[in-house]
C-alpha positions in Angstrom: -109.8 117.6 45.3 -108.2 116.0 42.1 -104.9 117.4 40.9 -104.1 116.5 37.3 -101.6 117.4 34.9 -102.8 118.7 31.6 -100.9 118.9 28.3 -101.7 120.4 24.9 -102.3 123.9 23.6 -103.2 126.6 26.4 -105.6 128.2 23.8 -107.8 125.1 23.3 -108.0 123.9 27.0 -111.4 123.3 28.1 -111.8 124.4 31.6 -113.9 126.8 33.7 -111.0 128.9 34.6 -107.6 129.3 33.1 -104.9 130.8 35.4 -102.2 132.8 33.5 -99.4 135.2 34.8 -98.4 138.8 34.2 -95.3 140.7 35.6 -95.3 144.2 37.0 -94.0 145.7 33.8 -97.1 144.3 32.0 -94.9 141.5 30.2 -97.3 138.4 29.8 -96.0 135.1 30.7 -95.7 132.7 27.7 -99.1 131.1 28.1 -100.6 134.5 28.7 -99.0 135.7 25.6 -100.4 132.8 23.6 -103.9 133.6 25.1 -103.4 137.4 24.1 -102.5 136.5 20.4 -105.5 134.0 20.1 -107.6 136.6 21.5 -106.2 139.3 19.2 -104.7 141.4 22.0 -107.6 141.1 24.5 -105.2 140.7 27.4 -102.8 143.6 26.5 -106.1 145.8 26.2 -106.8 145.1 29.8 -103.4 144.6 31.3 -103.1 148.2 32.2 -105.7 147.5 35.0 -103.1 145.0 36.5 -99.9 145.9 38.4 -98.4 142.5 38.2 -97.7 142.3 42.0 -97.4 138.7 43.2 -100.9 137.6 43.8 -102.7 140.5 42.4 -105.6 138.9 40.3 -108.0 140.0 37.7 -111.1 137.8 36.6 -112.0 137.9 32.9 -115.0 136.5 31.4 -115.4 135.3 27.8 -112.0 136.0 26.4 -112.4 135.5 22.7 -110.5 132.9 20.6 -109.9 130.5 23.3 -112.0 127.5 25.0 -111.6 128.4 28.8 -114.9 129.8 30.2 -112.8 132.4 32.2 -109.3 133.6 32.5 -107.7 134.6 35.9 -104.8 136.9 35.4 -102.4 136.6 38.2 -99.4 138.5 39.0 -96.3 136.8 39.3 -94.2 139.5 40.8 -90.7 140.7 39.7 -88.2 138.3 38.5 -85.8 139.0 41.4 -88.7 138.4 43.7 -89.7 134.9 42.8 -89.2 132.9 45.9 -91.0 130.3 48.0 -92.8 133.1 49.7 -93.7 134.7 46.4 -95.1 131.4 45.2 -97.1 130.8 48.4 -98.7 134.3 48.1 -99.8 133.3 44.3 -101.4 130.1 45.3 -103.1 131.5 48.2 -104.8 134.3 45.8 -105.6 131.8 43.0 -107.4 129.5 45.5 -109.2 132.7 47.1 -110.5 133.4 43.8 -111.2 130.1 42.6 -113.5 129.5 45.9 -115.3 132.8 45.4 -116.7 131.8 41.9 -118.7 128.8 40.9 -116.5 126.6 38.8 -115.8 123.0 38.7 -112.4 122.8 37.1 -109.3 125.1 36.6 -106.0 124.9 35.2 -102.9 126.8 36.3 -100.7 127.9 33.5 -98.0 130.0 35.0 -95.1 128.5 33.1 -92.9 127.8 36.2 -92.7 131.5 36.8 -94.5 131.5 40.2 -90.9 131.0 41.9 -87.4 131.1 40.7 -87.2 127.3 41.6 -85.7 125.3 38.6 -86.9 122.1 40.3 -90.0 121.1 38.6 -90.8 118.4 41.2 -90.3 120.9 44.1 -92.4 123.6 42.5 -95.4 121.5 41.7 -95.2 119.7 44.9 -95.5 122.9 46.6 -98.3 124.2 44.4 -100.1 120.9 45.3 -99.7 121.2 49.1 -100.4 124.7 49.5 -103.5 124.7 47.1 -104.9 121.8 49.2 -104.1 123.8 52.6 -106.4 126.6 51.1 -109.2 124.1 50.8 -109.1 123.0 54.4 -111.9 124.1 56.6 -112.6 122.8 60.1 -116.2 122.2 60.8 -116.2 118.9 62.9 -117.9 120.5 65.9 -120.1 123.1 64.0 -123.9 122.6 63.6 -123.7 124.1 60.4 -121.2 122.3 58.0 -119.2 124.2 55.5 -120.8 124.7 52.0 -119.3 122.2 49.6 -117.0 123.5 47.0 -118.1 123.4 43.4 -114.4 123.1 42.5 -113.5 119.5 41.7 -110.2 119.4 39.9 -107.1 121.7 39.5 -104.9 121.0 36.5 -101.2 122.0 36.0 -100.3 122.7 32.2 -96.9 121.1 31.4 -95.3 120.0 28.2 -95.4 116.3 27.3 -91.9 116.0 28.2 -92.3 117.1 31.9 -96.0 115.2 32.2 -94.4 112.2 33.7 -92.4 114.0 36.4 -95.4 116.3 37.0 -97.6 113.2 37.7 -94.9 112.2 40.5 -94.9 115.5 42.0 -98.7 116.0 42.4 -98.8 112.3 43.7 -96.4 113.0 46.5 -97.8 116.5 47.0 -101.3 115.0 47.5 -100.1 112.2 49.8 -98.4 115.0 52.0 -101.4 117.4 51.8 -103.6 114.5 53.2 -101.3 114.0 56.2 -101.4 117.9 56.9 -105.0 117.8 56.8 -105.2 115.2 59.2 -102.7 116.7 61.5 -104.8 119.9 61.5 -108.0 118.2 62.0 -106.5 116.2 65.1 -105.0 119.6 66.5 -108.2 121.5 66.0 -110.5 119.1 67.8 -111.3 120.0 71.3 -110.0 118.1 74.1 -113.3 116.6 75.2 -113.3 114.8 71.8 -109.6 114.2 71.0 -108.5 112.2 74.2 -105.7 109.8 74.2 -108.1 107.2 73.5 -109.4 109.0 70.4 -105.7 109.3 69.2 -105.6 105.5 69.6 -108.8 105.1 67.7 -107.5 107.2 64.8 -104.3 105.1 64.6 -106.3 101.9 64.4 -108.7 103.3 61.7 -105.6 104.2 59.6 -104.1 100.8 59.6 -107.4 99.3 58.3 -106.5 100.4 54.9 -102.9 99.8 54.8 -101.6 96.3 55.2 -97.9 97.4 55.9 -99.0 99.1 58.9 -99.6 97.6 62.5 -100.9 99.1 65.5 -100.0 98.2 69.1 -101.7 100.3 72.0 -100.1 99.9 75.2 -102.4 100.7 78.3 -101.6 102.0 81.7 -101.0 98.5 83.1 -98.6 97.6 80.6 -96.6 100.7 80.7 -96.6 100.2 84.6 -94.9 96.8 84.0 -92.4 98.4 81.7 -91.5 101.0 84.4 -92.9 104.0 82.5 -93.6 105.9 85.7 -92.5 109.3 84.4 -95.2 109.1 81.6 -97.7 107.8 83.8 -97.1 110.4 86.3 -98.5 113.1 83.9 -101.9 111.4 83.4 -102.3 110.6 87.4 -104.9 113.3 87.9 -106.9 112.8 84.8 -110.0 110.4 84.3 -108.7 109.7 80.7 -106.3 106.8 80.7 -102.8 107.4 79.1 -101.8 105.4 76.2 -98.8 104.6 74.1 -99.6 104.2 70.6 -97.0 102.2 68.4 -97.6 102.4 64.8 -95.1 100.2 62.5 -95.0 100.8 59.0 -93.1 98.0 57.3 -92.5 98.8 53.7 -88.7 97.9 53.5 -86.8 94.6 54.1 -87.4 92.9 57.2 -83.9 93.4 58.5 -83.8 97.0 57.5 -83.6 99.3 60.7 -86.5 101.5 61.0 -86.6 105.3 61.3 -88.5 106.2 64.5 -90.8 109.2 65.0 -92.0 110.1 68.5 -94.6 112.8 69.1 -95.8 114.3 72.2 -99.6 113.6 72.7 -100.7 115.8 75.6 -104.4 116.0 74.6 -105.1 118.8 77.0 -102.6 120.6 79.3 -103.8 122.5 82.1 -100.3 122.6 83.8 -101.4 120.2 86.4 -100.6 121.4 89.8 -98.5 124.1 88.5 -101.6 125.6 86.8 -101.3 127.6 83.6 -103.0 131.1 83.8 -106.6 131.1 82.4 -106.2 133.4 79.5 -105.6 131.3 76.1 -105.6 128.1 78.2 -108.1 126.8 75.3 -105.1 126.8 73.1 -103.7 124.0 75.3 -105.9 121.4 73.1 -103.0 122.0 70.7 -100.4 120.4 72.9 -100.9 117.2 71.1 -99.8 118.6 67.8 -96.5 116.6 67.9 -98.5 113.6 68.0 -100.7 115.0 65.4 -97.8 115.7 62.9 -96.5 112.1 63.5 -99.9 110.5 62.7 -100.3 112.8 60.0 -97.0 111.8 58.4 -97.8 108.0 58.9 -100.9 108.7 56.7 -98.9 110.4 54.1 -96.4 107.6 54.2 -99.1 104.9 53.6 -100.0 106.8 50.5 -96.4 107.6 49.3 -95.8 103.7 49.5 -92.1 104.2 50.4 -89.9 101.2 50.7 -88.7 101.6 54.2 -89.7 100.8 57.7 -90.8 103.5 60.0 -92.0 103.3 63.6 -94.3 106.1 65.2 -94.7 106.2 68.9 -97.3 108.6 70.3 -97.0 109.3 74.1 -100.7 110.4 74.9 -101.9 111.8 78.3 -104.0 114.3 79.6 -102.5 116.8 82.3 -105.0 117.7 84.8 -105.0 118.8 88.7 -106.5 116.4 91.2 -106.0 115.2 94.6 -103.9 112.4 93.0 -102.0 114.4 90.6 -98.2 114.7 90.6 -96.8 117.7 92.6 -93.9 119.9 92.4 -91.1 118.0 94.4 -92.3 114.5 93.5 -89.8 112.1 92.4 -90.6 109.4 89.5 -88.5 106.5 88.0 -88.3 106.4 84.4 -88.3 103.5 82.3 -84.4 103.9 81.7 -84.1 103.7 85.5 -83.2 107.2 85.9 -85.0 109.2 88.5 -86.5 112.6 88.0 -87.6 115.3 90.4 -90.7 117.2 89.0 -90.1 120.6 89.9 -92.8 121.9 87.7 -95.9 119.8 86.5 -96.1 122.0 83.5 -93.0 120.7 82.1 -94.7 117.5 81.5 -94.0 116.9 77.7 -90.5 115.9 78.4 -91.8 113.3 81.2 -93.9 111.6 78.5 -91.2 111.8 75.8 -88.5 110.3 77.9 -90.1 107.0 78.4 -91.2 107.0 74.9 -87.6 107.6 73.8 -86.4 104.4 75.8 -89.1 102.4 74.4 -87.7 103.3 70.8 -84.6 101.4 71.9 -86.2 98.1 71.4 -86.5 98.7 67.5 -82.8 99.4 67.2 -83.6 102.5 65.1 -81.7 104.1 62.3 -82.5 107.4 63.6 -85.1 108.8 66.2 -86.9 112.1 65.8 -89.2 113.4 68.3 -91.7 116.1 67.7 -93.2 118.2 70.4 -94.8 121.5 71.5 -92.3 121.6 74.0 -91.4 125.1 75.1 -92.6 128.6 75.0 -89.1 129.6 75.2 -88.8 128.4 71.5 -91.3 131.0 70.4 -89.3 133.6 72.3 -86.1 132.3 70.3 -87.4 131.7 66.9 -90.9 133.4 66.7 -93.5 131.5 64.5 -91.5 131.0 61.5 -88.9 128.1 62.3 -89.3 125.0 64.3 -86.3 124.6 66.9 -84.0 121.6 66.2 -81.6 119.9 68.4 -79.7 116.9 68.0 -76.8 114.5 69.2 -76.0 113.7 65.4 -74.6 116.3 63.0 -75.6 114.4 59.8 -79.1 113.9 61.1 -79.5 117.6 62.0 -78.2 118.5 58.5 -80.6 116.0 56.9 -83.5 117.6 58.8 -82.3 121.1 58.1 -82.1 120.4 54.3 -85.7 118.6 54.5 -87.1 121.6 56.1 -85.5 124.1 53.4 -86.7 121.7 50.5 -90.4 121.2 52.0 -90.6 125.0 52.9 -91.3 123.8 56.5 -88.1 125.3 57.9 -86.1 124.4 61.0 -83.3 126.2 62.7 -80.6 124.3 64.9 -79.9 125.5 68.4 -76.8 124.1 70.6 -76.9 121.1 72.7 -73.7 121.7 74.5 -72.7 119.8 77.8 -72.4 123.3 79.6 -76.2 123.5 79.6 -76.5 120.2 81.3 -75.8 121.4 84.9 -78.8 123.5 85.1 -80.7 120.2 85.3 -78.9 119.2 88.5 -81.2 118.0 91.3 -80.3 117.5 95.0 -82.7 114.6 95.3 -82.8 112.7 92.1 -80.7 112.1 88.9 -82.2 115.0 86.9 -84.5 117.7 87.3 -87.3 118.2 84.7 -86.7 122.0 84.3 -83.6 124.1 84.3 -84.6 127.6 84.8 -85.8 130.3 82.6 -82.4 130.7 80.6 -82.0 128.7 77.6 -85.3 126.9 78.3 -85.7 125.2 74.8 -82.2 124.1 75.0 -82.4 122.5 78.6 -85.5 120.8 77.6 -83.7 119.0 75.0 -80.9 118.4 77.4 -83.2 116.6 79.5 -84.4 114.3 76.4 -80.7 113.7 75.5 -80.4 111.8 78.8 -82.5 109.1 77.3 -81.1 109.0 73.7 -77.5 107.9 74.2 -78.0 104.6 72.3 -79.1 106.1 68.9 -78.9 109.0 66.4 -81.6 111.4 67.7 -83.0 114.9 66.9 -85.7 116.8 68.8 -88.1 119.3 66.9 -89.6 121.8 69.1 -92.7 122.9 67.1 -94.3 125.2 69.8 -94.0 128.4 67.7 -95.1 126.8 64.4 -97.8 124.1 65.4 -100.9 126.6 65.4 -101.9 130.1 64.9 -103.7 132.2 67.6 -105.0 135.1 65.8 -108.4 135.8 64.4 -109.8 133.6 61.5 -106.5 132.1 60.9 -106.8 130.6 64.5 -106.0 126.8 64.3 -103.5 124.0 63.8 -101.1 124.4 61.0 -100.1 120.7 60.3 -96.4 121.4 60.7 -94.1 119.7 60.6 -95.9 116.9 58.4 -94.0 118.3 55.2 -90.6 118.4 56.9 -90.8 114.8 58.2 -92.3 113.5 55.0 -89.3 115.2 52.9 -86.8 113.7 55.5 -88.1 110.2 55.0 -88.3 110.7 51.3 -84.7 111.6 51.5 -83.7 108.6 53.4 -85.3 106.4 50.7 -83.3 108.2 48.0 -80.1 107.7 50.1 -80.9 104.0 50.5 -81.4 103.6 46.8 -78.2 105.3 46.2 -76.3 102.9 48.5 -77.7 99.9 46.8 -76.6 101.1 43.4 -72.9 101.5 44.7 
């Protein structure tokens, strides 16, 4: 899909479908009013059939006096209701209508009234990302592929003064949207396709088109030499070899400390010997969505062309029961030298992440952010709306919360107090891998914090936001690619500001 900025008179725009807005009181948005005047009151004659509720749509054919073949009249809602949620509802409605008609081009001319946001860059970036998300359709493992859309381009009508900023916005939005699509596609693939080796192949393929990106794949024998016995313990029962995938994007100065992203890549999670219930176990193919979001972010990064250094580390393994699988009560030694008593083999995400976090030390990072579908407790605490955020650094946490608000990919901070650490006490090792049912998301992060004392670190638990379970919406969401991308964009802006001082 091509997104573009369009300027000029709305009445003379040559497009297959022109989208204009109407409010609940029948008031036409400025572009709609110009269409009405050019058509000698045509829109006002039909606006009585339109309630103007956010997303309500009415398709009009052969509106006189204008060049567009069709006009889609879309409700923009009441002025005091124009929020990000309102904007998303409008974009979903527009895309649903455009997909149902045969048109090759469309122009959205809502005059910035789809939300109350006065930040044109942010509003247009959201429009681009959310419109693109509505075009995603999974068919990789279907014998009948999705019918190709006739829609080829979507334009946004702006004034000439705003055109340059608009181009910048849709360029960033398209890059982030592509990263989200990649994360969704990886998450949706079944476990017999998307293995640790497959994730490694995707990383290598991404580097082929980007000279700033280099890939290192650590095999099991190399991880053994490094002492990553915790990570390796998770994949022991699987015939699929575990991988540590390291992606280095070098867009900044050589001496600039990198920002490190770490993704949990459990490509299928049976729970191991602590076997999960059979119901909905198929959804455990989504247990690599942390890795998918990190890889998707790196893809977006190659297109954003940011002048910064970023390292992505994906800890990839398959958690299966077998005669040689880890057992409850087993003790393993991590790369850091700390020992872990595995009380539950279904708490495997933290076992792969702890070694990946220790590995991150070698890059002397500016920050480290890990992303994981780590705990069902996070769904209990925050539902399916917000990512759980825990951190050992207040400024980093604030940056991530702000990135979530800006991107519409929200997070909520939970405490990481020392009082929770004692729940991880073990009689037989330095630390247990679970802390009981109370505060499960927090104690999981407390476990990881034992391996992050040498750098600024934050943990994002995406168990509640990484996928949808219901009906036709079932599938990976691509979160939290938008949050991570905005976080990195903000770091570049901060670096530029520091250089100007």
